[in-house]
Backbone as a ProteinNet text record, in pm:
[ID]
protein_1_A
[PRIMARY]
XXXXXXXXXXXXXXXXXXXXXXXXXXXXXXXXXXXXXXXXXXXXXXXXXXXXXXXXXXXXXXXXXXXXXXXXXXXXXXXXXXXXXXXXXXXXXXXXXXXXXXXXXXXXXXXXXXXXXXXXXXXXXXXXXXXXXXXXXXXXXXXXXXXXXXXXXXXXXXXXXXXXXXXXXXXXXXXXXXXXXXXXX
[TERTIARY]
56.4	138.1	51.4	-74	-142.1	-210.5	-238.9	-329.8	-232.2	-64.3	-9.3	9	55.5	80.5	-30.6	-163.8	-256.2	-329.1	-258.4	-229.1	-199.3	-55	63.8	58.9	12.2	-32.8	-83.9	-228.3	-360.4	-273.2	-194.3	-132.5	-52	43.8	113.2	49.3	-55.1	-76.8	-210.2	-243.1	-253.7	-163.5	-41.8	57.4	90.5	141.3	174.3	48.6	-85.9	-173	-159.7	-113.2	-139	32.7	163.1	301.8	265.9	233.5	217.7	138.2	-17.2	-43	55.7	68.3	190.2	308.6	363.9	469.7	469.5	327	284.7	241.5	171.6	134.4	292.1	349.3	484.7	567.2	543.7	636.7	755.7	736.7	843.2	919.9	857.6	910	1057	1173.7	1275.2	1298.3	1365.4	1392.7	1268.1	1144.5	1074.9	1065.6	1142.2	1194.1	1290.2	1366.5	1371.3	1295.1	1201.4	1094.9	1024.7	1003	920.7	992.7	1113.6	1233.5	1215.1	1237.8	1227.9	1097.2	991	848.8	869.9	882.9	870.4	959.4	1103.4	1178.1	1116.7	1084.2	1051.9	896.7	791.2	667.4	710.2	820.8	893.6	932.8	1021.7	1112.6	1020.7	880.4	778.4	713.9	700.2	615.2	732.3	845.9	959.5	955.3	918.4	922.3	790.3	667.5	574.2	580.3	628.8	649.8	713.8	863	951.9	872	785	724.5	554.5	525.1	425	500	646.3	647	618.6	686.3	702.3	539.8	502.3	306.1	287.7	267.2	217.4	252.4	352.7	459.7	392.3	316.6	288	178.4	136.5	29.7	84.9	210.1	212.1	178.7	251.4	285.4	115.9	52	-81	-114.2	-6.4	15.7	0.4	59.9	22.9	-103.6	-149.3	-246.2	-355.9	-363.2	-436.2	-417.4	-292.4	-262.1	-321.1	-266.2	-345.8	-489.2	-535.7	-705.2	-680.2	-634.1	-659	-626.4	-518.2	-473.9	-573.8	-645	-714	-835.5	-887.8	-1039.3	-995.2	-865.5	-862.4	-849.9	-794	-765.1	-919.1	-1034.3	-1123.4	-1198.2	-1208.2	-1295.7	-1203.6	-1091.6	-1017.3	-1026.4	-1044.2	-1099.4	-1252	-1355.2	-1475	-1481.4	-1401.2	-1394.4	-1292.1	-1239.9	-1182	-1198.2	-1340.9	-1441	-1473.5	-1592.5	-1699.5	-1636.7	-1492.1	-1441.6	-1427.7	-1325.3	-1255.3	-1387.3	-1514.7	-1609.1	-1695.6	-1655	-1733.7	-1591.7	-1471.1	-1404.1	-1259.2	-1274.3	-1161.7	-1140.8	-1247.8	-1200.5	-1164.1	-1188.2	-1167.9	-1026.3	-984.2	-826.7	-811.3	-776.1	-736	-706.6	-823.7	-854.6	-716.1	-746.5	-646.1	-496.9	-473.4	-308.7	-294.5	-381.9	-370.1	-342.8	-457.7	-415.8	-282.2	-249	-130.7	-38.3	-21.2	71.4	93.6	-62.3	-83.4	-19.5	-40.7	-17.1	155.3	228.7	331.7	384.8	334.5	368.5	359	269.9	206.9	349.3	358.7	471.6	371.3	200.7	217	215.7	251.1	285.2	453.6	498.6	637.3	630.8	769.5	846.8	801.6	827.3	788.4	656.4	579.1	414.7	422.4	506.4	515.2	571.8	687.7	728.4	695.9	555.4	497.4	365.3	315.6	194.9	242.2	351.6	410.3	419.1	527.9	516.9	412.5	301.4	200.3	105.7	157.1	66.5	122.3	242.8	348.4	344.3	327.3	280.7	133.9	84.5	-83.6	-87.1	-28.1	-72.8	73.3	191.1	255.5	222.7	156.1	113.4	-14.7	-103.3	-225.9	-133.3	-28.8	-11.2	99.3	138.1	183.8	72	-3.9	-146.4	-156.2	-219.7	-272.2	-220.1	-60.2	28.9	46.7	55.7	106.2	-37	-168.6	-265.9	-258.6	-262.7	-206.3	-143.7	-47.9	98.2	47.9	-34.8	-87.1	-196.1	-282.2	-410.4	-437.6	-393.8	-379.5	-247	-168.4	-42.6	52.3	72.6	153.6	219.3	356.4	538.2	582.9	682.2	760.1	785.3	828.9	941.5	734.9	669.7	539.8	475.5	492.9	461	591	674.2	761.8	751.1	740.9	787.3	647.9	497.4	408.7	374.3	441.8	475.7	583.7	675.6	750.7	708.2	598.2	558.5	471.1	380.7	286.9	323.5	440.2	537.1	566.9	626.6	695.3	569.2	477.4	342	288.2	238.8	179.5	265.7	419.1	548.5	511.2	551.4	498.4	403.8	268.3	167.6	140.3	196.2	245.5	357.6	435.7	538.9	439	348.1	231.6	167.5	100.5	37.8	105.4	251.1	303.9	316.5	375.2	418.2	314.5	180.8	74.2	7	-3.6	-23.7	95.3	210.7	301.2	313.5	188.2	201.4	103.2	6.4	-143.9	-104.2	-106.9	-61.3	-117.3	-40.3	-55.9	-196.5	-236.2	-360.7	-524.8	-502.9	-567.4	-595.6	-447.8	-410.3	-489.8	-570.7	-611.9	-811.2	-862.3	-952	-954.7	-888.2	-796.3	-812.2	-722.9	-684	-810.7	-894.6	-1024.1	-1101.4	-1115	-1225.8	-1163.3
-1623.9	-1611.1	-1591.3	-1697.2	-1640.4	-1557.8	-1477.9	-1335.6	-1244.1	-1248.8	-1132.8	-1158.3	-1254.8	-1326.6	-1286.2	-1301.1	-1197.4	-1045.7	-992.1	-853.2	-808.7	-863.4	-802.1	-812.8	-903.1	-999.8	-893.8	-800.3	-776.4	-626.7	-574.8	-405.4	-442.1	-518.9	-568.5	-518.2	-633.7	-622.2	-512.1	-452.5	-302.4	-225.2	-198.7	-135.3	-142	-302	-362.6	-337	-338.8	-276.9	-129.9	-50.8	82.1	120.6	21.7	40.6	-14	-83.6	-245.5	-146.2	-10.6	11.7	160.4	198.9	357.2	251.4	183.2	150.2	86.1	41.1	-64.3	107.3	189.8	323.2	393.3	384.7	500.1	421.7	270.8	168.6	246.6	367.5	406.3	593.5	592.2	680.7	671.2	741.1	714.7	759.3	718	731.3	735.4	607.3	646.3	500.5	437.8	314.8	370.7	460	522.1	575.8	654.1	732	662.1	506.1	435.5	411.5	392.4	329.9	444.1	529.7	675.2	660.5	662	669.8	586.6	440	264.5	305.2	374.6	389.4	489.5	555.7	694.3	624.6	552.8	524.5	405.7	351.8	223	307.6	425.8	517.5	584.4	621.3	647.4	579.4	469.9	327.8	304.2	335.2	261.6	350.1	503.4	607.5	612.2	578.1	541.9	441.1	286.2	216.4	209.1	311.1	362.8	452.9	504.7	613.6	549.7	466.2	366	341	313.7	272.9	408.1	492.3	673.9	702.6	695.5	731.5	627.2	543.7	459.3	455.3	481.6	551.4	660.6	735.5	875.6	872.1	942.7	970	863.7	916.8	842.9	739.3	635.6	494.6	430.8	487.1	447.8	455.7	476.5	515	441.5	302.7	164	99	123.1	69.4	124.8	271.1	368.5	335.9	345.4	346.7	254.5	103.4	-38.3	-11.9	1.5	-17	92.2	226.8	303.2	222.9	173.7	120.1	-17.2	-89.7	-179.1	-128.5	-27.4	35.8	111.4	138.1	258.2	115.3	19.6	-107.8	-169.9	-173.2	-189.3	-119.9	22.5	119.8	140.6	125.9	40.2	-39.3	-142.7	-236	-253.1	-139	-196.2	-30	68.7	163.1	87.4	89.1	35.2	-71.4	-162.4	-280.6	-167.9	-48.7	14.1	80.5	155.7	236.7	182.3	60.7	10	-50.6	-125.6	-154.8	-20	100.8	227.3	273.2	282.4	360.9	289.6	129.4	53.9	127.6	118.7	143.1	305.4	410	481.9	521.7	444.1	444.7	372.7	290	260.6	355.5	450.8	542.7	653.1	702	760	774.4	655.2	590	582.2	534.5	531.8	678	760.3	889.6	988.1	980.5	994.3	939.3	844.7	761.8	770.7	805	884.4	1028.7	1108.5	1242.8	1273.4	1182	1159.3	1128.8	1021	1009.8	1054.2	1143.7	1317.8	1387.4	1426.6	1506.2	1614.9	1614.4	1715.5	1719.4	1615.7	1597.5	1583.2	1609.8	1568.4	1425.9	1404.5	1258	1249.4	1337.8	1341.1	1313.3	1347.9	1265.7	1109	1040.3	901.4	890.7	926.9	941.4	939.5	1055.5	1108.8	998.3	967.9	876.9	734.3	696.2	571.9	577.5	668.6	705.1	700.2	748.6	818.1	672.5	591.8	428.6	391.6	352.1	304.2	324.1	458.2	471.3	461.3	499.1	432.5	290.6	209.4	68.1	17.7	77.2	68.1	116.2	226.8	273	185.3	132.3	36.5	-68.2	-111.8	-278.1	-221	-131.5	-117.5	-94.7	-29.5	-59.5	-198.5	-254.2	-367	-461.2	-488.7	-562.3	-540.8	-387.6	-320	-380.8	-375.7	-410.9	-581.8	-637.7	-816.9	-829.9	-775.1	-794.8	-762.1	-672.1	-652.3	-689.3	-734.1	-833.6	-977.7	-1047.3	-1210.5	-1261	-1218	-1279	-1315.6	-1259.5	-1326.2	-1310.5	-1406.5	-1384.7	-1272	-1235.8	-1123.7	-1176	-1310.4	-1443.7	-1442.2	-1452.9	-1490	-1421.3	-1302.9	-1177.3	-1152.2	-1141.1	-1132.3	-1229.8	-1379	-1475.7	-1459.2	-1461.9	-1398	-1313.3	-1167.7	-1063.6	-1077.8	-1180.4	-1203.6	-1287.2	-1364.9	-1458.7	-1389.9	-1291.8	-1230	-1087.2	-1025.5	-941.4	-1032.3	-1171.6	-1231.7	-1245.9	-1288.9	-1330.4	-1218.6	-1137.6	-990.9	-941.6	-931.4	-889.5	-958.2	-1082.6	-1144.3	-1169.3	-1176.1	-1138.7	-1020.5	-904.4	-789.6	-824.8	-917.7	-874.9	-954.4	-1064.4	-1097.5	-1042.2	-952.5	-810.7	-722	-697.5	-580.7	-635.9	-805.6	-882.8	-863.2	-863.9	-936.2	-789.5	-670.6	-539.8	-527.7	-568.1	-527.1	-588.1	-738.1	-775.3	-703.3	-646.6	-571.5	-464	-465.8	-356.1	-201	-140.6	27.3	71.8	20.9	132	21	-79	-186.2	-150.1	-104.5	-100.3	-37.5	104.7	132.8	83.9	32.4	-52.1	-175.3	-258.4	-394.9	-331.3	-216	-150.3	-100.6	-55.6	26.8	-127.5	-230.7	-347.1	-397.5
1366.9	1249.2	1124.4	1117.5	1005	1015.1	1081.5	1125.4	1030.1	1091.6	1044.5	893.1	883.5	719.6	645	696.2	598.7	562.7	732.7	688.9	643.8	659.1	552.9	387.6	351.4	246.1	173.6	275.1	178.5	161.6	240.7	257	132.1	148.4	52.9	-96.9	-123.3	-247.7	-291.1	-175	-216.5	-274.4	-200.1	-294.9	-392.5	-379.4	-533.1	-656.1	-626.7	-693.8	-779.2	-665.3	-757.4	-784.8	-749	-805	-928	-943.7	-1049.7	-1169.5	-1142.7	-1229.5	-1287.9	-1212.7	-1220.1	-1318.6	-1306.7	-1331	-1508.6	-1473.7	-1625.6	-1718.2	-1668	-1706.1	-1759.9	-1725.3	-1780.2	-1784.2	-1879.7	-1949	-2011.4	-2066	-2171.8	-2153.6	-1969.8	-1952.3	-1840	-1899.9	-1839.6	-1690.7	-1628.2	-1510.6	-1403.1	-1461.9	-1373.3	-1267.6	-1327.1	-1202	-1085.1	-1105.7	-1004.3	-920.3	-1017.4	-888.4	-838.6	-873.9	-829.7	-672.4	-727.5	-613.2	-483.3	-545.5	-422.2	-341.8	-418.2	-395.6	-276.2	-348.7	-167.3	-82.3	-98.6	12.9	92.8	7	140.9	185.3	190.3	187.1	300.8	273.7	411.8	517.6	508.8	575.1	704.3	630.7	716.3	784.7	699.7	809.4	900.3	893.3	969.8	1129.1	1048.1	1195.5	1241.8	1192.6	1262	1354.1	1301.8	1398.7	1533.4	1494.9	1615.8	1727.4	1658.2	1781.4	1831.3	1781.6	1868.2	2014.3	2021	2193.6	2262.2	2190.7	2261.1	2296.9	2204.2	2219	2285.2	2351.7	2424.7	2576.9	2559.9	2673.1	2774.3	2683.8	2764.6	2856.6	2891	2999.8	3129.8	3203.1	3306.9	3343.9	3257.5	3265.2	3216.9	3215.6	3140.3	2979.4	2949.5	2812.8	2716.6	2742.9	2674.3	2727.1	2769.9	2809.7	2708.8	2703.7	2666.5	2492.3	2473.2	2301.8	2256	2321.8	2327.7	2257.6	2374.9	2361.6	2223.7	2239.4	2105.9	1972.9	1956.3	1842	1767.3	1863.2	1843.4	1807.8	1883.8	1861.8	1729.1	1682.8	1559	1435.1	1448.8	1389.6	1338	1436.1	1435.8	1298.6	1340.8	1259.8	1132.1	1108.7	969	932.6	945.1	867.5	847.9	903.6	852.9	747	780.6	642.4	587.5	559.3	417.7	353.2	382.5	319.3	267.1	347.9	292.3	170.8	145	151.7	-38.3	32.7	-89.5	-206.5	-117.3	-227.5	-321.1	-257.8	-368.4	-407.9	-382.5	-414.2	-511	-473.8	-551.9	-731.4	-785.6	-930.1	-942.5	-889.5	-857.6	-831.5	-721.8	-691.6	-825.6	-881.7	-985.5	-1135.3	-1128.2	-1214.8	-1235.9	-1084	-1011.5	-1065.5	-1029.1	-1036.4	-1163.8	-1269.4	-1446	-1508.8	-1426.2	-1472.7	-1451.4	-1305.7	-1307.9	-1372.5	-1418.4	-1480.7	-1645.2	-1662.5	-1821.9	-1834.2	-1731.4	-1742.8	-1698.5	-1635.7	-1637.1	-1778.5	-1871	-1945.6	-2077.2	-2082.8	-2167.2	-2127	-2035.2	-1998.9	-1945.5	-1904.3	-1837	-1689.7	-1622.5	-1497.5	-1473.7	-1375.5	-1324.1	-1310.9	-1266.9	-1247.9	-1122.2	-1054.6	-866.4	-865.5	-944.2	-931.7	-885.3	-960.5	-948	-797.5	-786.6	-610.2	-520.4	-526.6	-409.5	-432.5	-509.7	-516.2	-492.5	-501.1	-455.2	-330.9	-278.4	-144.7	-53	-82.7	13.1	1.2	-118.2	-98.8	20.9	-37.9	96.5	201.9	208	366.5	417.6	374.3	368.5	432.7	320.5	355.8	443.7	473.6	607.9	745.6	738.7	879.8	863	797.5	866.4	900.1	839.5	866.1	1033.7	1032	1191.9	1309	1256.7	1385.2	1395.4	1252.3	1258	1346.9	1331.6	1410.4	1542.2	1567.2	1722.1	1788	1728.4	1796.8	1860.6	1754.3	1725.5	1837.8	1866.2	1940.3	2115.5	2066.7	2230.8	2278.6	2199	2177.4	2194.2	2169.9	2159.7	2197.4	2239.1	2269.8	2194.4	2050.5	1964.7	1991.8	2000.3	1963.4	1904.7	1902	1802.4	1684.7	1735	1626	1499.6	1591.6	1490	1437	1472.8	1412.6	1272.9	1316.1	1197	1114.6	1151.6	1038.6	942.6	982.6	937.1	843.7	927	812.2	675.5	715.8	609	486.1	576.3	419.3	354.5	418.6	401.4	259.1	323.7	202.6	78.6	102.6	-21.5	-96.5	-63.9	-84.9	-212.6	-121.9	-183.1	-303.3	-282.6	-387.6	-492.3	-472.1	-568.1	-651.3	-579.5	-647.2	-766.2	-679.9	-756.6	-849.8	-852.7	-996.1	-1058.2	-1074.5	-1138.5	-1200.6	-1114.4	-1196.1	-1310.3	-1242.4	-1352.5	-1450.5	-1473.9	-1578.2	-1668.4	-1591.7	-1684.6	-1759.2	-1671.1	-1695	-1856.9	-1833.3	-1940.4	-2039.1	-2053.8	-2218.9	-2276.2	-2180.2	-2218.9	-2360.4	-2470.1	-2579.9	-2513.8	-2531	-2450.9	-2539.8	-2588.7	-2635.4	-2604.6	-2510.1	-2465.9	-2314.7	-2262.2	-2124.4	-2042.9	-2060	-1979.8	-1985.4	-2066.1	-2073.2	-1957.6	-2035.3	-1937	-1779.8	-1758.7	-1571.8	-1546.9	-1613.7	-1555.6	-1510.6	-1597.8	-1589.3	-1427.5
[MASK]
+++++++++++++++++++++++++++++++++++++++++++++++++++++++++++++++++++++++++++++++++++++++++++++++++++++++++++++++++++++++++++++++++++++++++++++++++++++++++++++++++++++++++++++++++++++++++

């Protein structure tokens, strides 16, 4: 249970990281809580059909399929988490950079609204398809429960969410001409 509880936790508040800075970034642009909204649904929608087609892919190669995915999903679980230490320690402020600028240039007006969408989205799914390896591996690895895998992942989401409305709160007393100083540090 606490394995998954801190998977979910760290995917979690990755997202909430770069929603939390997009969102604090285009404080005063309209309708972009929606696109934020569009962005997580469709970024869940995908983690949701990734997860559905882990049994199908595992399935294949004549009943050796899970066996095969197994070992794959764990060995791919593996070489994810030691790139995205390497990954995230040269490239964290970077992504951060990233997400500010979009969020600036959204709010210039010379980007679209769908910028925010698709960069929400493509977090979402990012850090949903790792946390479905991560788990599908878990699940076929050590013996966890379903019941412990979920209750896990659930504290692990409230956890991270939260953390993240933390962030945006605290991102949104930051005065807008402070803000992107403050998000770069």
């Amino acid at each position: 249970m606490f394995g998954a509880a801190l998977i979910i936790f760290r995917e979690t508040l990755e997202a909430a990281l770069v929603i939390s800075i997009v969102a604090a970034a285009t404080r005063d642009v309209s309708r972009r809580t929606l696109m934020i909204s569009v962005g997580v649904l469709a970024g869940v929608i995908g983690s949701g059909i990734l997860a559905g087609l882990t049994e199908t892919i595992a399935n294949l190669a004549d009943g050796s399929g899970q066996e095969l995915f197994n070992a794959g999903v764990l060995g791919v679980a593996v070489l994810m988490l030691g790139w995205h230490h390497v990954w995230m320690s040269t490239h964290g402020a970077e992504l951060a950079r990233d997400a500010k600028r979009v969020g600036a240039e959204v709010s210039d007006g010379t980007r679209g609204l769908s910028a925010i969408a698709i960069l929400i989205a493509l977090t979402v799914l990012r850090e949903g398809a790792e946390s479905v390896l991560f788990l599908h591996g878990m699940a076929s690895g050590d013996g966890s429960t379903l019941a412990d895998i979920a209750g896990g992942g659930a504290l692990g989401l409230v956890g991270g969410a939260a953390l993240g409305m933390v962030m945006y709160f605290g991102l949104m007393r930051i005065p807008l001409k402070w803000f992107f100083t403050v998000t770069g540090w």
